[in-house]
Short mmCIF file of C-alpha atoms and ligand atoms in Angstrom, two decimals:
data_model
loop_
_atom_site.label_atom_id
_atom_site.label_comp_id
_atom_site.label_asym_id
_atom_site.label_seq_id
_atom_site.Cartn_x
_atom_site.Cartn_y
_atom_site.Cartn_z
CA UNK A 1 -6.58 45.51 -6.39
CA UNK A 2 -4.74 42.49 -5.00
CA UNK A 3 -8.10 40.94 -4.21
CA UNK A 4 -9.38 41.47 -7.78
CA UNK A 5 -6.24 39.87 -9.27
CA UNK A 6 -6.68 36.94 -6.85
CA UNK A 7 -10.36 36.41 -7.85
CA UNK A 8 -9.50 36.79 -11.55
CA UNK A 9 -6.72 34.22 -11.36
CA UNK A 10 -9.01 31.76 -9.63
CA UNK A 11 -11.60 32.36 -12.36
CA UNK A 12 -9.02 31.77 -15.11
CA UNK A 13 -7.88 28.53 -13.44
CA UNK A 14 -11.51 27.41 -13.15
CA UNK A 15 -12.24 28.17 -16.82
CA UNK A 16 -9.09 26.30 -17.88
CA UNK A 17 -10.04 23.32 -15.71
CA UNK A 18 -13.57 23.14 -17.12
CA UNK A 19 -12.55 23.42 -20.75
CA UNK A 20 -9.85 20.84 -20.10
CA UNK A 21 -12.26 18.30 -18.73
CA UNK A 22 -14.55 18.75 -21.74
CA UNK A 23 -11.85 18.51 -24.38
CA UNK A 24 -10.26 15.42 -22.86
CA UNK A 25 -13.68 13.82 -22.75
CA UNK A 26 -15.57 14.11 -19.50
CA UNK A 27 -17.20 10.71 -19.14
CA UNK A 28 -19.90 9.05 -17.11
CA UNK A 29 -20.64 5.35 -16.81
CA UNK A 30 -24.04 4.11 -15.72
CA UNK A 31 -25.47 0.62 -15.22
CA UNK A 32 -29.13 -0.25 -14.89
CA UNK A 33 -31.82 -2.80 -15.63
CA UNK A 34 -34.71 -2.35 -18.06
CA UNK A 35 -36.46 -4.23 -20.87
CA UNK A 36 -35.52 -7.45 -19.09
CA UNK A 37 -31.81 -6.88 -19.51
CA UNK A 38 -28.69 -5.22 -18.14
CA UNK A 39 -28.09 -1.75 -19.54
CA UNK A 40 -24.74 -0.01 -19.60
CA UNK A 41 -24.04 3.49 -20.82
CA UNK A 42 -20.73 5.23 -21.40
CA UNK A 43 -21.42 8.88 -22.07
CA UNK A 44 -18.85 11.55 -22.95
CA UNK A 45 -19.44 15.26 -22.80
CA UNK A 46 -21.05 17.92 -20.72
CA UNK A 47 -24.15 16.82 -18.78
CA UNK A 48 -23.15 13.18 -19.33
CA UNK A 49 -24.67 12.03 -16.04
CA UNK A 50 -27.91 13.88 -16.58
CA UNK A 51 -28.23 12.47 -20.10
CA UNK A 52 -27.72 8.92 -18.83
CA UNK A 53 -30.52 9.44 -16.30
CA UNK A 54 -32.86 10.80 -18.98
CA UNK A 55 -32.02 7.76 -21.13
CA UNK A 56 -32.75 5.35 -18.29
CA UNK A 57 -36.11 7.01 -17.59
CA UNK A 58 -37.00 6.68 -21.25
CA UNK A 59 -36.13 2.96 -21.18
CA UNK A 60 -38.51 2.41 -18.29
CA UNK A 61 -41.23 4.23 -20.22
CA UNK A 62 -40.66 2.09 -23.31
CA UNK A 63 -40.63 -1.07 -21.20
CA UNK A 64 -44.06 -0.18 -19.81
CA UNK A 65 -45.39 0.19 -23.36
CA UNK A 66 -43.84 -2.91 -24.91
CA UNK A 67 -43.81 -5.58 -22.19
CA UNK A 68 -46.05 -8.63 -22.43
CA UNK A 69 -45.86 -9.10 -18.65
CA UNK A 70 -48.23 -6.26 -17.82
CA UNK A 71 -51.91 -6.20 -18.78
CA UNK A 72 -51.81 -2.40 -19.14
CA UNK A 73 -49.03 -2.36 -21.74
CA UNK A 74 -49.72 -1.49 -25.38
CA UNK A 75 -48.65 -5.01 -26.39
CA UNK A 76 -51.25 -6.55 -24.08
CA UNK A 77 -53.90 -4.07 -25.15
CA UNK A 78 -53.44 -5.03 -28.79
CA UNK A 79 -53.33 -8.76 -28.05
CA UNK A 80 -56.39 -8.71 -25.77
CA UNK A 81 -58.40 -6.97 -28.47
CA UNK A 82 -57.43 -9.38 -31.25
CA UNK A 83 -60.35 -9.85 -33.61
CA UNK A 84 -62.24 -6.96 -32.03
CA UNK A 85 -61.12 -4.00 -34.08
CA UNK A 86 -58.72 -1.12 -33.61
CA UNK A 87 -57.26 0.11 -30.33
CA UNK A 88 -55.44 3.38 -29.72
CA UNK A 89 -51.75 3.03 -28.86
CA UNK A 90 -48.85 5.30 -28.01
CA UNK A 91 -47.23 6.75 -31.17
CA UNK A 92 -43.95 5.05 -30.13
CA UNK A 93 -45.66 1.65 -30.21
CA UNK A 94 -47.11 2.47 -33.62
CA UNK A 95 -43.61 3.35 -34.77
CA UNK A 96 -42.28 -0.06 -33.58
CA UNK A 97 -45.17 -1.86 -35.30
CA UNK A 98 -44.34 -0.05 -38.54
CA UNK A 99 -40.67 -1.00 -38.36
CA UNK A 100 -41.62 -4.59 -37.57
CA UNK A 101 -43.81 -4.65 -40.66
CA UNK A 102 -41.00 -3.31 -42.83
CA UNK A 103 -38.54 -6.02 -41.70
CA UNK A 104 -41.14 -8.83 -41.92
CA UNK A 105 -41.99 -7.78 -45.47
CA UNK A 106 -38.35 -8.27 -46.53
CA UNK A 107 -38.60 -12.04 -45.89
CA UNK A 108 -42.37 -12.37 -46.45
CA UNK A 109 -42.65 -13.34 -42.81
CA UNK A 110 -40.19 -16.25 -43.01
CA UNK A 111 -37.83 -14.80 -40.38
CA UNK A 112 -39.03 -11.87 -38.28
CA UNK A 113 -42.70 -11.89 -37.28
CA UNK A 114 -44.06 -10.37 -34.05
CA UNK A 115 -47.22 -12.52 -34.26
CA UNK A 116 -45.17 -15.57 -33.19
CA UNK A 117 -46.31 -14.67 -29.65
CA UNK A 118 -48.82 -17.54 -29.07
CA UNK A 119 -46.15 -20.06 -30.06
CA UNK A 120 -43.46 -18.30 -28.02
CA UNK A 121 -45.80 -18.58 -25.04
CA UNK A 122 -46.50 -22.29 -25.65
CA UNK A 123 -42.75 -23.08 -25.58
CA UNK A 124 -42.07 -20.88 -22.56
CA UNK A 125 -38.35 -20.69 -23.37
CA UNK A 126 -36.66 -18.36 -20.91
CA UNK A 127 -39.38 -18.96 -18.29
CA UNK A 128 -39.19 -21.38 -15.35
CA UNK A 129 -41.29 -23.94 -17.23
CA UNK A 130 -40.07 -24.43 -20.78
CA UNK A 131 -41.68 -27.33 -22.64
CA UNK A 132 -42.09 -28.92 -26.04
CA UNK A 133 -45.70 -28.20 -27.06
CA UNK A 134 -47.74 -31.08 -28.51
CA UNK A 135 -48.17 -31.36 -32.27
CA UNK A 136 -51.84 -30.66 -31.70
CA UNK A 137 -51.12 -27.39 -29.87
CA UNK A 138 -48.76 -26.23 -32.60
CA UNK A 139 -51.26 -27.16 -35.32
CA UNK A 140 -53.71 -24.83 -33.64
CA UNK A 141 -51.28 -21.98 -32.95
CA UNK A 142 -49.03 -21.80 -36.04
CA UNK A 143 -51.91 -20.67 -38.33
CA UNK A 144 -52.33 -17.65 -36.03
CA UNK A 145 -48.87 -16.41 -37.06
CA UNK A 146 -49.17 -13.81 -39.80
CA UNK A 147 -47.51 -10.42 -39.60
CA UNK A 148 -49.91 -9.09 -42.24
CA UNK A 149 -52.73 -9.39 -39.71
CA UNK A 150 -51.24 -6.48 -37.74
CA UNK A 151 -53.13 -3.57 -39.25
CA UNK A 152 -51.89 -0.06 -38.58
CA UNK A 153 -53.81 3.19 -38.87
CA UNK A 154 -51.01 5.68 -38.50
CA UNK A 155 -53.14 8.82 -38.77
CA UNK A 156 -55.11 7.96 -35.64
CA UNK A 157 -52.35 5.98 -33.81
CA UNK A 158 -54.46 2.85 -33.87
CA UNK A 159 -53.73 -0.77 -34.64
CA UNK A 160 -55.56 -4.06 -34.69
CA UNK A 161 -54.95 -7.79 -34.87
CA UNK A 162 -57.24 -9.46 -37.38
CA UNK A 163 -58.05 -12.82 -35.75
CA UNK A 164 -59.12 -13.80 -32.22
CA UNK A 165 -56.31 -15.58 -30.41
CA UNK A 166 -53.54 -13.66 -32.17
CA UNK A 167 -50.94 -11.96 -29.99
CA UNK A 168 -47.83 -9.87 -30.49
CA UNK A 169 -44.41 -10.15 -28.87
CA UNK A 170 -42.08 -7.17 -29.32
CA UNK A 171 -39.19 -8.93 -27.54
CA UNK A 172 -37.31 -9.24 -30.82
CA UNK A 173 -37.37 -5.53 -31.71
CA UNK A 174 -38.13 -3.42 -28.60
CA UNK A 175 -34.50 -3.28 -27.45
CA UNK A 176 -33.50 -2.34 -30.98
CA UNK A 177 -35.99 0.52 -31.03
CA UNK A 178 -34.86 1.65 -27.58
CA UNK A 179 -31.30 1.88 -28.90
CA UNK A 180 -32.35 4.34 -31.60
CA UNK A 181 -34.36 6.40 -29.12
CA UNK A 182 -31.40 6.60 -26.72
CA UNK A 183 -29.08 7.73 -29.50
CA UNK A 184 -31.56 10.51 -30.28
CA UNK A 185 -31.56 11.57 -26.62
CA UNK A 186 -27.76 11.70 -26.68
CA UNK A 187 -27.70 13.74 -29.88
CA UNK A 188 -30.42 16.13 -28.73
CA UNK A 189 -28.26 16.85 -25.67
CA UNK A 190 -25.14 17.46 -27.73
CA UNK A 191 -23.42 14.18 -26.82
CA UNK A 192 -21.13 13.30 -29.70
CA UNK A 193 -19.53 10.27 -28.19
CA UNK A 194 -21.06 7.36 -26.31
CA UNK A 195 -21.51 3.63 -26.12
CA UNK A 196 -24.84 2.05 -25.19
CA UNK A 197 -25.20 -1.65 -24.46
CA UNK A 198 -28.71 -3.01 -24.08
CA UNK A 199 -28.04 -6.63 -23.18
CA UNK A 200 -25.86 -7.28 -26.21
CA UNK A 201 -27.47 -4.72 -28.53
CA UNK A 202 -24.65 -2.22 -28.87
CA UNK A 203 -25.10 1.31 -30.20
CA UNK A 204 -21.95 3.26 -30.94
CA UNK A 205 -22.80 6.96 -30.82
CA UNK A 206 -20.24 8.83 -32.89
CA UNK A 207 -16.64 7.80 -32.35
CA UNK A 208 -14.48 7.58 -29.24
CA UNK A 209 -13.67 11.01 -27.75
CA UNK A 210 -10.24 10.87 -29.43
CA UNK A 211 -11.92 10.43 -32.84
CA UNK A 212 -11.00 6.76 -33.31
CA UNK A 213 -13.73 4.14 -33.84
CA UNK A 214 -15.18 2.03 -31.04
CA UNK A 215 -13.96 -1.57 -30.71
CA UNK A 216 -16.86 -3.99 -30.31
CA UNK A 217 -16.33 -7.61 -29.29
CA UNK A 218 -18.35 -10.33 -31.06
CA UNK A 219 -19.34 -12.96 -28.55
CA UNK A 220 -18.26 -16.59 -28.76
CA UNK A 221 -21.69 -18.30 -28.78
CA UNK A 222 -20.35 -21.26 -26.82
CA UNK A 223 -18.20 -19.48 -24.25
CA UNK A 224 -19.53 -19.90 -20.72
CA UNK A 225 -17.61 -16.85 -19.59
CA UNK A 226 -18.65 -14.33 -22.27
CA UNK A 227 -15.45 -14.79 -24.30
CA UNK A 228 -15.24 -13.28 -27.76
CA UNK A 229 -14.34 -14.60 -31.22
CA UNK A 230 -13.45 -11.31 -32.81
CA UNK A 231 -13.48 -7.54 -32.77
CA UNK A 232 -14.85 -4.96 -35.19
CA UNK A 233 -14.30 -1.21 -35.30
CA UNK A 234 -17.36 0.97 -35.74
CA UNK A 235 -18.50 4.58 -35.52
CA UNK A 236 -22.13 5.65 -35.51
CA UNK A 237 -23.54 2.16 -35.94
CA UNK A 238 -25.68 -0.37 -34.15
CA UNK A 239 -24.21 -3.84 -33.64
CA UNK A 240 -26.99 -6.28 -32.78
CA UNK A 241 -26.77 -10.02 -32.23
CA UNK A 242 -29.40 -12.75 -32.00
CA UNK A 243 -28.23 -16.21 -31.11
CA UNK A 244 -29.12 -19.61 -29.74
CA UNK A 245 -27.16 -19.03 -26.53
CA UNK A 246 -29.02 -16.17 -24.88
CA UNK A 247 -32.13 -18.11 -23.85
CA UNK A 248 -32.62 -21.81 -24.50
CA UNK A 249 -33.38 -25.11 -22.84
CA UNK A 250 -32.07 -28.60 -23.47
CA UNK A 251 -34.05 -31.82 -23.65
CA UNK A 252 -32.59 -35.22 -24.56
CA UNK A 253 -29.37 -33.56 -25.62
CA UNK A 254 -31.07 -31.14 -28.02
CA UNK A 255 -30.93 -27.38 -27.68
CA UNK A 256 -34.16 -25.42 -28.14
CA UNK A 257 -33.50 -21.68 -28.50
CA UNK A 258 -35.83 -18.72 -28.03
CA UNK A 259 -36.03 -17.72 -31.68
CA UNK A 260 -39.04 -19.35 -33.34
CA UNK A 261 -39.35 -20.25 -37.00
CA UNK A 262 -42.71 -18.62 -37.89
CA UNK A 263 -43.44 -21.31 -40.52
CA UNK A 264 -42.94 -24.40 -38.34
CA UNK A 265 -43.56 -23.05 -34.82
CA UNK A 266 -40.33 -24.76 -33.74
CA UNK A 267 -37.21 -23.05 -32.41
CA UNK A 268 -34.95 -22.13 -35.32
CA UNK A 269 -32.53 -24.90 -36.16
CA UNK A 270 -30.78 -23.87 -39.34
CA UNK A 271 -27.13 -24.48 -38.67
CA UNK A 272 -26.39 -21.10 -37.07
CA UNK A 273 -25.32 -20.16 -33.55
CA UNK A 274 -25.53 -16.39 -34.00
CA UNK A 275 -26.22 -13.57 -36.42
CA UNK A 276 -24.82 -10.08 -35.87
CA UNK A 277 -26.08 -7.15 -37.93
CA UNK A 278 -24.17 -3.89 -38.27
CA UNK A 279 -26.15 -0.95 -39.65
CA UNK A 280 -27.29 2.57 -38.75
CA UNK A 281 -30.75 1.71 -37.48
CA UNK A 282 -30.68 -0.32 -34.29
CA UNK A 283 -34.38 -1.17 -34.74
CA UNK A 284 -33.79 -2.64 -38.18
CA UNK A 285 -30.65 -4.45 -36.99
CA UNK A 286 -32.64 -6.20 -34.24
CA UNK A 287 -35.35 -7.29 -36.67
CA UNK A 288 -32.83 -8.36 -39.31
CA UNK A 289 -30.86 -10.44 -36.79
CA UNK A 290 -33.79 -12.88 -36.93
CA UNK A 291 -32.28 -13.89 -40.29
CA UNK A 292 -31.01 -16.46 -37.78
CA UNK A 293 -34.14 -18.48 -38.66
CA UNK A 294 -33.17 -18.69 -42.34
CA UNK A 295 -29.68 -20.19 -42.06
CA UNK A 296 -26.51 -18.95 -43.73
CA UNK A 297 -27.38 -18.56 -47.41
CA UNK A 298 -30.94 -17.29 -47.20
CA UNK A 299 -30.01 -15.19 -44.18
CA UNK A 300 -27.18 -13.53 -46.13
CA UNK A 301 -29.61 -12.92 -49.00
CA UNK A 302 -31.93 -11.10 -46.60
CA UNK A 303 -29.10 -8.79 -45.51
CA UNK A 304 -28.30 -8.09 -49.19
CA UNK A 305 -31.95 -7.29 -49.83
CA UNK A 306 -31.94 -4.81 -46.94
CA UNK A 307 -28.78 -3.25 -48.43
CA UNK A 308 -30.48 -2.78 -51.78
CA UNK A 309 -33.83 -1.61 -50.42
CA UNK A 310 -32.76 0.56 -47.47
CA UNK A 311 -29.25 1.30 -46.28
CA UNK A 312 -25.81 -0.29 -45.98
CA UNK A 313 -25.70 -3.24 -43.61
CA UNK A 314 -23.02 -5.75 -42.78
CA UNK A 315 -23.34 -9.07 -41.01
CA UNK A 316 -21.47 -11.78 -39.15
CA UNK A 317 -22.99 -15.27 -39.29
CA UNK A 318 -21.52 -17.95 -37.02
CA UNK A 319 -22.39 -21.53 -38.00
CA UNK A 320 -22.70 -24.55 -35.69
CA UNK A 321 -19.47 -25.91 -37.20
CA UNK A 322 -17.69 -22.82 -35.87
CA UNK A 323 -17.16 -20.89 -39.07
CA UNK A 324 -17.53 -17.12 -39.02
CA UNK A 325 -18.85 -15.63 -42.27
CA UNK A 326 -18.39 -11.89 -42.71
CA UNK A 327 -19.84 -9.61 -45.44
CA UNK A 328 -17.58 -7.46 -47.72
CA UNK A 329 -17.74 -4.34 -45.53
CA UNK A 330 -16.06 -6.33 -42.76
CA UNK A 331 -13.38 -8.14 -44.77
CA UNK A 332 -10.71 -5.72 -43.60
CA UNK A 333 -12.46 -4.80 -40.37
CA UNK A 334 -13.28 -8.05 -38.55
CA UNK A 335 -10.27 -9.19 -36.52
CA UNK A 336 -10.33 -12.80 -35.37
CA UNK A 337 -9.51 -12.79 -31.66
CA UNK A 338 -10.63 -16.26 -30.69
CA UNK A 339 -9.42 -17.24 -27.26
CA UNK A 340 -10.79 -20.77 -27.82
CA UNK A 341 -8.83 -21.31 -31.10
CA UNK A 342 -11.80 -23.18 -32.55
CA UNK A 343 -13.22 -20.72 -35.06
CA UNK A 344 -12.20 -19.80 -38.61
CA UNK A 345 -13.19 -16.65 -40.46
CA UNK A 346 -14.51 -16.81 -44.02
CA UNK A 347 -14.88 -13.71 -46.18
CA UNK A 348 -18.24 -13.92 -47.89
CA UNK A 349 -18.70 -12.20 -51.29
P1 LIG B 401 -32.81 -10.96 -26.95
O1 LIG B 401 -32.11 -9.84 -27.61
O2 LIG B 401 -33.87 -10.54 -26.02
O3 LIG B 401 -31.94 -12.01 -26.40
P2 LIG B 401 -33.68 -11.54 -29.61
O4 LIG B 401 -33.48 -10.16 -30.06
O5 LIG B 401 -32.82 -12.57 -30.24
O6 LIG B 401 -33.62 -11.70 -28.04
O7 LIG B 401 -35.20 -11.88 -29.87
C1 LIG B 401 -35.77 -13.07 -29.38
C2 LIG B 401 -37.12 -12.78 -28.81
O8 LIG B 401 -37.98 -12.33 -29.86
C3 LIG B 401 -37.79 -14.02 -28.25
O9 LIG B 401 -37.55 -14.17 -26.88
C4 LIG B 401 -39.25 -13.79 -28.55
O10 LIG B 401 -39.81 -12.94 -27.58
C5 LIG B 401 -39.20 -13.02 -29.86
N1 LIG B 401 -39.18 -13.88 -31.06
C6 LIG B 401 -38.91 -15.20 -31.16
N2 LIG B 401 -38.92 -15.61 -32.43
C7 LIG B 401 -39.21 -14.51 -33.20
C8 LIG B 401 -39.38 -14.29 -34.58
N3 LIG B 401 -39.23 -15.26 -35.49
N4 LIG B 401 -39.69 -13.04 -34.98
C9 LIG B 401 -39.85 -12.03 -34.09
N5 LIG B 401 -39.69 -12.18 -32.77
C10 LIG B 401 -39.37 -13.40 -32.31
MG1 LIG B 402 -32.29 -8.66 -29.51
#
């Protein structure tokens, strides 16, 4: 009898301990590298570690599909068959191509366009040999840019590029898509609370374990040390930034960033240092962040158009003269926390 009471009391203590660790938010933090960037995950709940491993495996799988650095990837397959008809691709790649099309359509290809690839390659920004291509080279390559030449046959998971020489680069949307896929993995496994950071693409899954929103820092585009200019509070949202500070090179005192204006073939130079989009879909946020090409007013119009056509989105535009413009949904949310004391915040209507 004594023995049974002893075993029972141990069992009760164990049950109490387990339920305790769940309710106070059992957490697991994981770091990794995929899609050319540092990945961090903060996962709360049962099986947190296992879920983070599943997420990391999925990232590697998506990287293999989307990379332009591997001849066997779906991106390469499509590019190598440009002008030669349809090729079969993984349904996930088809899904990214569809989302890319949707975001390109919003600006008629003036901002986000995955067919900028030949021009991206000619500049080589972010590689060991960046260069300013000749006018002649750009004259030849810019006419190849046209998102409408990516034809998708969803029923058979096939796609094609219309003209020989065309190529695609999913570098401006693949991380966004991966964010949505990871959130789905979390949710499928019952994770209600988590924070995913894919090299600056942040996905807040649910709220913090205590029910309060996540605090997300908005980077100071000119801080050498990763300093921030402000903080926003979000739950269940993607917060995605494109800027001129992530990858760029300088020549004769001029900065050439890695985001290309599809109309000119030159790196975007429209008076902005960064654009942050806050919305539910991380894929769409990544694509929309290329509003960076359009500058403040037209860029803000694009965000409004997305709001009207799809779902609520907010944005933070930081101009080269260090003004931070925030959309109405952030007027009471964005908190200026500028360690450099150089920025001002302007509430945009
Ligand atoms: P990252 O998050 O990797 O720092 P971004 O999300 O800002 O980069 O996307 C920039 C990348 O997207 C470039 O490196 C290039 O591969 C691709 N890209 C450049 N210009 C465009 C554009 N106008 N539309 C779509 N993709 C682009
Ligand atoms: Mg990005």
